[in-house]
Tab-separated table of C-alpha atoms in Angstrom:
chain	number	residue	atom	x	y	z
A	1	MET	CA	-24.005	-16.622	-2.703
A	2	ARG	CA	-24.780	-17.243	0.962
A	3	ALA	CA	-22.550	-14.319	1.964
A	4	ARG	CA	-24.191	-12.010	-0.595
A	5	ALA	CA	-27.660	-12.927	0.674
A	6	TYR	CA	-26.601	-12.200	4.252
A	7	LEU	CA	-25.206	-8.805	3.298
A	8	ALA	CA	-28.360	-7.885	1.366
A	9	LEU	CA	-30.420	-8.750	4.453
A	10	CYS	CA	-28.028	-6.726	6.606
A	11	ALA	CA	-28.440	-3.691	4.350
A	12	ALA	CA	-32.219	-3.946	4.538
A	13	THR	CA	-32.065	-4.292	8.327
A	14	VAL	CA	-29.876	-1.203	8.538
A	15	ALA	CA	-32.196	0.964	6.477
A	16	MET	CA	-35.704	0.055	7.645
A	17	PRO	CA	-35.747	1.278	11.271
A	18	ALA	CA	-34.447	4.756	10.489
A	19	PHE	CA	-36.820	5.335	7.588
A	20	ALA	CA	-39.827	4.534	9.754
A	21	GLN	CA	-39.667	7.637	11.970
A	22	THR	CA	-37.463	10.456	10.760
A	23	THR	CA	-37.295	13.827	12.515
A	24	GLU	CA	-34.586	15.540	10.439
A	25	THR	CA	-33.160	15.015	6.959
A	26	ARG	CA	-29.760	16.257	5.787
A	27	LEU	CA	-28.757	15.769	2.156
A	28	SER	CA	-25.443	16.960	0.764
A	29	THR	CA	-23.033	16.285	-2.091
A	30	ASP	CA	-19.330	17.109	-2.280
A	31	VAL	CA	-18.006	17.549	-5.818
A	32	SER	CA	-14.363	18.145	-6.660
A	33	SER	CA	-12.318	18.330	-9.843
A	34	THR	CA	-8.527	18.498	-10.125
A	35	LEU	CA	-5.724	18.589	-12.662
A	36	GLY	CA	-2.618	16.617	-11.794
A	37	TYR	CA	0.430	14.579	-12.692
A	38	SER	CA	1.591	11.180	-11.465
A	39	ASN	CA	4.996	9.670	-12.210
A	40	ASN	CA	3.739	6.079	-11.801
A	41	PRO	CA	-0.028	6.124	-11.219
A	42	PHE	CA	-0.475	2.328	-11.254
A	43	SER	CA	2.782	1.238	-9.588
A	44	VAL	CA	3.935	-0.586	-12.742
A	45	ASN	CA	7.482	-1.628	-13.609
A	46	GLY	CA	9.473	-0.196	-16.519
A	47	SER	CA	10.404	3.335	-17.536
A	48	ASN	CA	8.620	6.442	-18.834
A	49	THR	CA	5.576	5.737	-16.652
A	50	GLY	CA	4.429	9.309	-15.903
A	51	ALA	CA	1.182	10.876	-17.134
A	52	GLY	CA	-1.078	13.848	-16.529
A	53	PHE	CA	-4.719	13.390	-15.558
A	54	VAL	CA	-8.065	15.043	-14.904
A	55	SER	CA	-9.891	13.778	-11.817
A	56	VAL	CA	-13.535	14.118	-10.763
A	57	ASP	CA	-14.890	12.981	-7.398
A	58	ILE	CA	-18.559	12.949	-6.329
A	59	ARG	CA	-19.625	12.106	-2.762
A	60	PRO	CA	-23.349	12.269	-1.955
A	61	GLN	CA	-24.562	11.705	1.603
A	62	LEU	CA	-28.014	11.381	3.153
A	63	ARG	CA	-28.504	11.547	6.926
A	64	LEU	CA	-31.797	10.739	8.643
A	65	LEU	CA	-31.727	11.818	12.277
A	66	ARG	CA	-33.907	10.980	15.232
A	67	GLU	CA	-33.441	11.650	18.935
A	68	ARG	CA	-32.033	8.171	19.644
A	69	SER	CA	-30.916	6.978	16.213
A	70	SER	CA	-29.417	8.027	12.907
A	71	LEU	CA	-29.082	6.526	9.452
A	72	THR	CA	-26.248	7.670	7.181
A	73	ILE	CA	-26.176	6.596	3.541
A	74	SER	CA	-23.152	7.666	1.509
A	75	ALA	CA	-21.394	6.935	-1.764
A	76	ASP	CA	-18.202	7.925	-3.555
A	77	ALA	CA	-17.397	7.870	-7.273
A	78	ASN	CA	-13.860	8.826	-8.293
A	79	VAL	CA	-12.708	8.861	-11.923
A	80	GLN	CA	-9.267	9.789	-13.299
A	81	GLN	CA	-8.866	10.240	-17.050
A	82	TYR	CA	-5.223	10.139	-18.152
A	83	VAL	CA	-3.857	12.300	-20.945
A	84	ASN	CA	-1.650	9.551	-22.332
A	85	LYS	CA	-0.323	6.002	-21.738
A	86	TYR	CA	-3.214	4.798	-19.604
A	87	ASN	CA	-6.929	4.228	-19.806
A	88	ARG	CA	-9.390	5.652	-17.304
A	89	SER	CA	-9.105	4.676	-13.627
A	90	ASP	CA	-12.378	4.534	-11.718
A	91	ASN	CA	-13.214	3.586	-8.116
A	92	TYR	CA	-16.659	3.345	-6.529
A	93	SER	CA	-17.948	2.756	-3.020
A	94	GLY	CA	-21.102	3.144	-0.996
A	95	GLY	CA	-22.691	2.084	2.240
A	96	ALA	CA	-25.081	2.697	5.108
A	97	VAL	CA	-24.583	2.992	8.858
A	98	TYR	CA	-27.491	2.797	11.302
A	99	ALA	CA	-26.573	3.919	14.851
A	100	PHE	CA	-29.099	3.669	17.660
A	101	THR	CA	-29.408	3.857	21.431
A	102	PRO	CA	-32.054	1.380	22.574
A	103	SER	CA	-31.567	2.364	26.220
A	104	GLU	CA	-29.621	4.807	28.340
A	105	HIS	CA	-26.788	2.317	28.827
A	106	ILE	CA	-26.587	0.665	25.401
A	107	ASN	CA	-25.236	1.994	22.099
A	108	ALA	CA	-25.285	-0.077	18.917
A	109	SER	CA	-24.775	0.189	15.173
A	110	LEU	CA	-25.265	-1.834	12.000
A	111	SER	CA	-23.455	-1.247	8.729
A	112	ALA	CA	-23.253	-2.526	5.161
A	113	ALA	CA	-20.970	-1.376	2.337
A	114	PHE	CA	-19.563	-2.200	-1.081
A	115	GLN	CA	-16.413	-1.126	-2.909
A	116	SER	CA	-14.921	-1.552	-6.370
A	117	SER	CA	-11.371	-0.263	-6.854
A	118	LEU	CA	-8.339	-0.694	-9.068
A	119	ILE	CA	-5.524	-1.983	-6.859
A	120	GLY	CA	-2.466	0.246	-6.769
A	121	SER	CA	-3.959	3.260	-8.543
A	122	THR	CA	-3.364	6.664	-6.978
A	123	ASN	CA	-7.078	7.304	-6.521
A	124	ALA	CA	-7.886	3.908	-4.948
A	125	PRO	CA	-9.523	4.173	-1.496
A	126	SER	CA	-6.506	2.417	0.052
A	127	ASN	CA	-4.387	5.412	-0.969
A	128	GLN	CA	-6.616	7.974	0.718
A	129	PHE	CA	-5.299	9.293	4.025
A	130	ALA	CA	-7.494	9.961	7.025
A	131	VAL	CA	-7.726	13.674	7.857
A	132	VAL	CA	-7.194	14.822	11.429
A	133	THR	CA	-9.129	18.046	12.088
A	134	PRO	CA	-7.950	20.456	14.801
A	135	ILE	CA	-10.293	20.305	17.800
A	136	ASP	CA	-10.959	22.815	20.552
A	137	PRO	CA	-9.524	21.165	23.708
A	138	THR	CA	-12.213	22.810	25.848
A	139	ALA	CA	-15.015	21.070	23.943
A	140	PRO	CA	-17.029	18.377	25.767
A	141	VAL	CA	-15.763	14.838	25.387
A	142	SER	CA	-17.184	12.803	22.478
A	143	PRO	CA	-17.595	9.020	22.968
A	144	GLY	CA	-14.944	7.090	21.118
A	145	THR	CA	-12.802	10.110	20.213
A	146	GLY	CA	-11.027	11.128	23.379
A	147	ALA	CA	-11.526	14.749	22.290
A	148	GLY	CA	-11.983	17.587	24.722
A	149	THR	CA	-11.772	17.253	28.497
A	150	GLY	CA	-13.465	15.213	31.170
A	151	ALA	CA	-13.968	11.467	31.604
A	152	ILE	CA	-13.062	9.198	28.718
A	153	VAL	CA	-15.766	7.022	27.219
A	154	THR	CA	-14.424	4.820	24.439
A	155	ASN	CA	-15.429	2.179	21.981
A	156	PRO	CA	-13.240	-0.945	21.570
A	157	VAL	CA	-9.704	-0.104	20.430
A	158	ASP	CA	-9.594	0.029	16.640
A	159	THR	CA	-7.145	-2.656	15.476
A	160	SER	CA	-7.434	-2.006	11.739
A	161	PRO	CA	-4.230	-0.898	9.981
A	162	ILE	CA	-3.545	2.757	9.253
A	163	TYR	CA	-3.128	1.682	5.659
A	164	ASN	CA	-4.692	-1.549	4.448
A	165	GLY	CA	-1.591	-2.647	2.568
A	166	THR	CA	-2.579	-6.274	2.343
A	167	ASP	CA	-2.575	-6.256	-1.464
A	168	ILE	CA	0.876	-4.735	-1.988
A	169	GLY	CA	1.724	-7.854	-4.003
A	170	LEU	CA	-0.975	-6.966	-6.553
A	171	PHE	CA	0.169	-3.394	-7.140
A	172	GLY	CA	1.015	-2.956	-10.803
A	173	THR	CA	-1.108	-5.856	-12.055
A	174	GLY	CA	-4.178	-3.878	-13.096
A	175	ALA	CA	-6.352	-6.164	-10.960
A	176	ARG	CA	-9.693	-4.893	-9.667
A	177	ARG	CA	-11.006	-5.722	-6.213
A	178	ARG	CA	-14.730	-5.803	-5.393
A	179	THR	CA	-15.873	-6.214	-1.801
A	180	ILE	CA	-19.197	-6.411	0.001
A	181	ASN	CA	-19.177	-6.277	3.775
A	182	GLY	CA	-21.466	-5.894	6.734
A	183	GLY	CA	-21.227	-5.807	10.492
A	184	GLY	CA	-22.485	-4.566	13.796
A	185	THR	CA	-21.297	-3.248	17.154
A	186	VAL	CA	-22.822	-2.955	20.613
A	187	SER	CA	-21.528	-1.261	23.767
A	188	ALA	CA	-23.177	-1.728	27.167
A	189	ILE	CA	-22.425	0.254	30.340
A	190	LEU	CA	-22.685	-2.250	33.193
A	191	SER	CA	-21.898	0.245	35.943
A	192	ALA	CA	-20.280	3.610	36.488
A	193	HIS	CA	-16.896	1.976	35.823
A	194	ASP	CA	-17.518	-1.108	33.661
A	195	ILE	CA	-18.200	-1.346	29.919
A	196	VAL	CA	-18.673	-4.403	27.669
A	197	ASN	CA	-18.263	-4.212	23.891
A	198	ALA	CA	-18.917	-6.676	21.095
A	199	SER	CA	-18.685	-6.528	17.312
A	200	ALA	CA	-19.030	-8.838	14.318
A	201	PHE	CA	-18.234	-8.626	10.594
A	202	ILE	CA	-18.549	-10.496	7.320
A	203	ILE	CA	-16.776	-9.681	4.053
A	204	ASP	CA	-16.820	-11.112	0.542
A	205	SER	CA	-13.857	-10.106	-1.659
A	206	ARG	CA	-13.599	-10.801	-5.401
A	207	TYR	CA	-10.699	-10.101	-7.790
A	208	SER	CA	-10.730	-9.730	-11.562
A	209	ASN	CA	-8.334	-8.781	-14.365
A	210	GLY	CA	-9.200	-5.104	-14.609
A	211	ALA	CA	-6.482	-4.301	-17.164
A	212	ASN	CA	-7.252	-0.579	-16.930
A	213	THR	CA	-3.697	0.311	-17.856
A	214	ALA	CA	-2.371	0.103	-21.396
A	215	ASN	CA	0.475	-2.283	-20.569
A	216	VAL	CA	-0.650	-4.288	-17.540
A	217	GLY	CA	-3.129	-7.113	-17.078
A	218	GLY	CA	-4.265	-9.125	-14.064
A	219	LEU	CA	-2.040	-11.567	-12.206
A	220	LEU	CA	-4.232	-14.008	-10.303
A	221	GLY	CA	-7.655	-13.544	-11.851
A	222	ASN	CA	-10.234	-14.803	-9.370
A	223	ARG	CA	-8.125	-17.531	-7.786
A	224	ASP	CA	-7.690	-15.709	-4.488
A	225	ASN	CA	-11.287	-14.660	-3.891
A	226	TYR	CA	-12.214	-15.080	-0.239
A	227	THR	CA	-15.041	-14.771	2.277
A	228	GLY	CA	-14.259	-13.774	5.835
A	229	TYR	CA	-16.227	-13.454	9.038
A	230	GLY	CA	-15.520	-13.004	12.737
A	231	GLY	CA	-16.100	-11.011	15.872
A	232	THR	CA	-14.604	-9.316	18.929
A	233	VAL	CA	-15.662	-9.202	22.576
A	234	GLY	CA	-14.073	-6.790	25.035
A	235	TYR	CA	-14.330	-5.586	28.604
A	236	SER	CA	-12.930	-2.322	29.986
A	237	ARG	CA	-12.948	-0.639	33.367
A	238	GLN	CA	-12.678	3.059	34.215
A	239	PHE	CA	-10.030	3.201	36.962
A	240	THR	CA	-9.829	6.995	37.134
A	241	ALA	CA	-11.424	9.882	35.270
A	242	ASN	CA	-8.581	9.700	32.759
A	243	ILE	CA	-7.543	6.031	32.608
A	244	GLN	CA	-9.409	3.061	31.211
A	245	ALA	CA	-8.039	-0.471	30.680
A	246	GLY	CA	-9.359	-3.890	29.778
A	247	LEU	CA	-9.120	-7.064	27.721
A	248	GLN	CA	-10.480	-8.085	24.338
A	249	GLY	CA	-10.551	-11.302	22.370
A	250	SER	CA	-11.361	-11.908	18.733
A	251	ALA	CA	-11.728	-14.734	16.239
A	252	SER	CA	-11.877	-14.589	12.446
A	253	LYS	CA	-12.013	-17.077	9.584
A	254	TYR	CA	-11.030	-16.512	5.924
A	255	ASN	CA	-12.091	-19.070	3.329
A	256	TYR	CA	-10.283	-18.832	-0.045
A	257	ASP	CA	-11.285	-20.198	-3.432
A	258	THR	CA	-7.660	-21.122	-4.038
A	259	THR	CA	-6.191	-24.297	-2.599
A	260	ASN	CA	-4.592	-24.156	0.867
A	261	GLY	CA	-5.463	-20.509	1.462
A	262	ASP	CA	-7.939	-20.892	4.353
A	263	THR	CA	-6.873	-19.243	7.613
A	264	THR	CA	-8.278	-18.993	11.147
A	265	VAL	CA	-7.017	-16.284	13.517
A	266	TYR	CA	-7.528	-16.023	17.291
A	267	SER	CA	-6.303	-12.940	19.161
A	268	VAL	CA	-6.143	-11.877	22.810
A	269	GLN	CA	-5.093	-8.338	23.727
A	270	ALA	CA	-4.848	-6.007	26.700
A	271	THR	CA	-6.215	-2.529	25.944
A	272	THR	CA	-5.853	0.906	27.474
A	273	THR	CA	-7.097	4.438	26.895
A	274	ALA	CA	-5.613	7.331	28.825
A	275	ARG	CA	-5.815	11.109	28.841
A	276	VAL	CA	-2.409	12.495	29.728
A	277	ASN	CA	-3.698	16.066	29.956
A	278	ALA	CA	-6.170	18.365	28.205
A	279	TYR	CA	-4.377	17.856	24.886
A	280	TRP	CA	-2.793	14.383	24.817
A	281	THR	CA	-4.520	10.999	24.588
A	282	VAL	CA	-3.176	7.460	24.239
A	283	ASN	CA	-5.046	4.446	22.859
A	284	GLY	CA	-3.272	1.103	22.755
A	285	ALA	CA	-3.622	-2.659	22.566
A	286	ILE	CA	-0.980	-5.375	22.885
A	287	GLY	CA	-1.301	-9.136	22.706
A	288	VAL	CA	-0.802	-12.221	20.596
A	289	SER	CA	-2.551	-13.720	17.568
A	290	PHE	CA	-2.626	-17.450	16.841
A	291	ILE	CA	-2.692	-18.166	13.111
A	292	GLU	CA	-3.894	-21.522	11.807
A	293	ARG	CA	-3.295	-22.058	8.086
A	294	GLN	CA	-3.984	-25.030	5.828
A	295	THR	CA	-0.316	-24.940	4.840
A	296	GLY	CA	2.218	-25.226	7.633
A	297	LYS	CA	1.813	-25.350	11.396
A	298	SER	CA	0.036	-22.876	13.616
A	299	ASP	CA	2.073	-19.727	14.260
A	300	PRO	CA	1.805	-17.224	17.129
A	301	ALA	CA	2.451	-13.586	16.241
A	302	LEU	CA	2.660	-10.359	18.211
A	303	SER	CA	-0.329	-8.099	17.497
A	304	GLY	CA	-1.513	-4.745	18.705
A	305	SER	CA	-1.985	-1.053	17.976
A	306	LEU	CA	-0.969	2.339	19.344
A	307	ALA	CA	-2.320	5.846	18.764
A	308	LEU	CA	-0.691	8.814	20.488
A	309	CYS	CA	-2.538	12.034	19.642
A	310	ARG	CA	-2.393	15.704	20.525
A	311	ARG	CA	-5.367	17.869	19.623
A	312	GLY	CA	-5.331	21.605	20.125
A	313	VAL	CA	-7.290	24.638	18.982
A	314	ARG	CA	-5.319	25.173	15.744
A	315	SER	CA	-3.269	22.006	15.317
A	316	ALA	CA	-3.567	18.246	15.704
A	317	TYR	CA	-1.258	15.340	15.116
A	318	CYS	CA	-1.144	11.601	15.767
A	319	LEU	CA	1.523	8.908	15.796
A	320	ASN	CA	0.178	5.460	14.975
A	321	ALA	CA	1.343	1.853	14.832
A	322	ASN	CA	-0.466	-1.377	14.055
A	323	ARG	CA	0.380	-5.052	13.653
A	324	SER	CA	-2.314	-7.568	12.708
A	325	VAL	CA	-3.150	-10.536	10.483
A	326	GLN	CA	-4.890	-9.422	7.292
A	327	PRO	CA	-6.383	-11.262	4.303
A	328	THR	CA	-4.725	-10.622	0.934
A	329	GLY	CA	-5.458	-11.150	-2.744
A	330	ILE	CA	-2.330	-13.251	-3.103
A	331	LEU	CA	-1.105	-16.274	-1.133
A	332	GLY	CA	-3.724	-16.006	1.609
A	333	THR	CA	-3.281	-14.057	4.844
A	334	GLN	CA	-0.160	-12.113	5.816
A	335	ILE	CA	1.000	-10.254	8.919
A	336	SER	CA	0.746	-6.527	8.215
A	337	THR	CA	2.816	-4.028	10.230
A	338	THR	CA	2.259	-0.296	9.762
A	339	VAL	CA	3.695	2.816	11.424
A	340	GLY	CA	2.877	6.398	10.546
A	341	GLY	CA	1.696	9.801	11.556
A	342	ASN	CA	-0.382	12.775	10.439
A	343	TYR	CA	-0.513	16.497	11.181
A	344	THR	CA	-2.898	19.348	10.424
A	345	TYR	CA	-2.627	23.047	11.176
A	346	ARG	CA	-5.250	25.762	10.778
A	347	LEU	CA	-3.363	28.646	9.149
A	348	THR	CA	-6.309	31.032	9.220
A	349	GLU	CA	-10.049	30.797	9.641
A	350	ARG	CA	-10.247	29.924	5.937
A	351	SER	CA	-7.139	27.837	5.241
A	352	ASN	CA	-5.505	24.621	6.484
A	353	ILE	CA	-2.340	22.680	5.760
A	354	GLY	CA	-1.663	19.034	6.510
A	355	ALA	CA	0.984	16.340	6.163
A	356	THR	CA	0.892	12.571	6.590
A	357	ALA	CA	3.198	9.625	6.070
A	358	ASP	CA	3.259	5.906	6.797
A	359	TYR	CA	5.202	2.738	6.112
A	360	SER	CA	3.798	-0.801	5.757
A	361	ARG	CA	5.466	-4.196	5.676
A	362	ASN	CA	3.803	-7.543	4.975
A	363	THR	CA	5.344	-10.721	6.354
A	364	THR	CA	4.819	-13.822	4.213
A	365	PRO	CA	3.826	-17.125	5.896
A	366	PRO	CA	6.677	-19.635	6.278
A	367	GLY	CA	7.248	-21.739	3.157
A	368	LEU	CA	5.954	-19.140	0.690
A	369	ASN	CA	9.077	-17.014	0.323
A	370	GLY	CA	10.019	-18.950	-2.834
A	371	PRO	CA	6.878	-17.991	-4.825
A	372	ILE	CA	7.121	-14.406	-3.567
A	373	ASN	CA	10.713	-14.068	-4.759
A	374	THR	CA	9.946	-15.760	-8.097
A	375	LEU	CA	7.171	-13.279	-8.856
A	376	GLY	CA	9.354	-10.346	-7.791
A	377	ILE	CA	6.650	-9.053	-5.466
A	378	GLY	CA	7.449	-6.173	-3.137
A	379	ASN	CA	6.334	-6.493	0.481
A	380	GLU	CA	7.130	-2.998	1.807
A	381	TYR	CA	5.282	0.206	1.000
A	382	GLY	CA	5.957	3.812	1.992
A	383	ARG	CA	4.070	6.992	1.155
A	384	ALA	CA	3.798	10.647	2.143
A	385	MET	CA	1.542	13.566	1.259
A	386	VAL	CA	1.220	17.303	1.928
A	387	ASN	CA	-2.124	18.997	1.312
A	388	TYR	CA	-3.520	22.537	1.437
A	389	ASP	CA	-7.049	23.894	1.225
A	390	ARG	CA	-8.519	27.397	1.326
A	391	GLN	CA	-12.140	28.411	1.574
A	392	LEU	CA	-12.977	30.801	-1.287
A	393	ARG	CA	-16.715	31.022	-0.617
A	394	GLN	CA	-18.983	29.410	1.931
A	395	ARG	CA	-19.358	26.327	-0.284
A	396	LEU	CA	-16.294	26.584	-2.515
A	397	ARG	CA	-12.710	25.588	-1.619
A	398	PHE	CA	-9.377	25.568	-3.415
A	399	ILE	CA	-7.513	22.275	-2.852
A	400	ALA	CA	-3.940	21.211	-3.633
A	401	SER	CA	-1.722	18.277	-2.701
A	402	ALA	CA	1.688	16.751	-3.416
A	403	ASN	CA	2.442	13.079	-2.834
A	404	TYR	CA	5.164	10.435	-2.946
A	405	ARG	CA	4.947	6.636	-2.680
A	406	GLN	CA	7.293	3.733	-3.240
A	407	ILE	CA	7.151	-0.058	-3.137
A	408	PHE	CA	10.253	-1.691	-1.664
A	409	GLY	CA	11.429	-5.272	-1.944
A	410	GLY	CA	10.991	-7.590	-4.912
A	411	ASN	CA	13.131	-7.545	-8.039
A	412	LEU	CA	10.990	-5.479	-10.388
A	413	ASN	CA	12.138	-2.177	-11.895
A	414	ARG	CA	9.278	-0.188	-10.377
A	415	PRO	CA	9.774	3.619	-10.434
A	416	SER	CA	8.554	5.619	-7.456
A	417	ASP	CA	5.311	7.524	-7.807
A	418	PHE	CA	5.409	11.249	-7.128
A	419	GLY	CA	3.244	14.119	-8.304
A	420	GLY	CA	0.457	16.418	-7.260
A	421	GLN	CA	-2.864	17.980	-8.149
A	422	VAL	CA	-4.764	21.257	-7.816
A	423	GLY	CA	-8.447	21.946	-8.171
A	424	LEU	CA	-11.747	23.071	-6.660
A	425	ALA	CA	-14.206	21.427	-4.262
A	426	LEU	CA	-17.863	22.383	-3.959
A	427	ARG	CA	-20.418	21.475	-1.268
A	428	LEU	CA	-24.034	21.192	-2.440
A	429	GLY	CA	-27.059	20.856	-0.210
A	430	ASP	CA	-26.806	20.788	3.580
A	431	TYR	CA	-23.686	22.620	4.744
A	432	ARG	CA	-23.274	20.961	8.170
């Protein structure tokens, strides 16, 4: 309850300043509907798991803009109705981000969000890939993106996984995850070469027996609910116009309802951001995390991230890697390692094609391999997708995609999931 009260206060704090003095309002809604097929839409075990579906996705967004601040409120409702075998799969999310610049040398933001999703379903947010949009390399640099040319101004290196595969063990159970989270960031320019960053977060995660599929129920119920909180402090120095390096340290704590699940994590990492030329950028962090669990001794683990990206006028692609300690809905925290890449290409002024793939592996804490093997839980996850879109009218697009995903490890007879979908997407309201 204390966490929920904090998050409610955070949401109110986010919203109030931007509503007070608004200079521009942008309201838009993206609506899409597709027809598709999935060979194993909920990652269940057994045979004859395929089914067709109709999917509808609605994403409203409200932006309130001022000269030195902005408030963005967004939501997403995604529903898939299956033709046979399964019940409806629905996932919902929403949140607000308030970004502001209190002075010439300080940038800050506050955020609050919620999410309710069916773990392992094809339309769950964890199965949505990030889209890399081709960028004109002659465009001015944007803080935190490394896009364009000129000096690099960056936020702290993002150490979140490419794919949040921390609940691979719950795929196929029909469990539903509900989270509420909030946080804030601040970046201060101390001099022409020195930048200090800080961030903090809090999250409350609850699990329930969703049982949205016809033949699968929940596994753990609410026994692995957790509340987490923590923060990061970093320092970076601009050595040249194209090279920036520094240090960052973080601490996080995850308190579980289940016995012996509590974990504390301390991390120290060296960071770097570099522009190789007008097209290539590198963002990286490398260090060590110290994991203190209620069960077993403290364990050090290698942690870090790498993003190597090339952005051109018509194409863009990135190679990514990440290794970090993540909370899970089963057996507490695990070490999550992910590698992957994505690619987009602008075929014409009206059409684009893209491809993306990644692979995740979760490492179980020492002493828990027995329960993992008994339950037959997989700890490796791979997926790939190819997508195409074409603008038919100013606000109307044709969209199509094909995908493949597979859980590895464990001893369950779990068929791979492959399929695709085609449909239309419509933008209502503000077109920007």
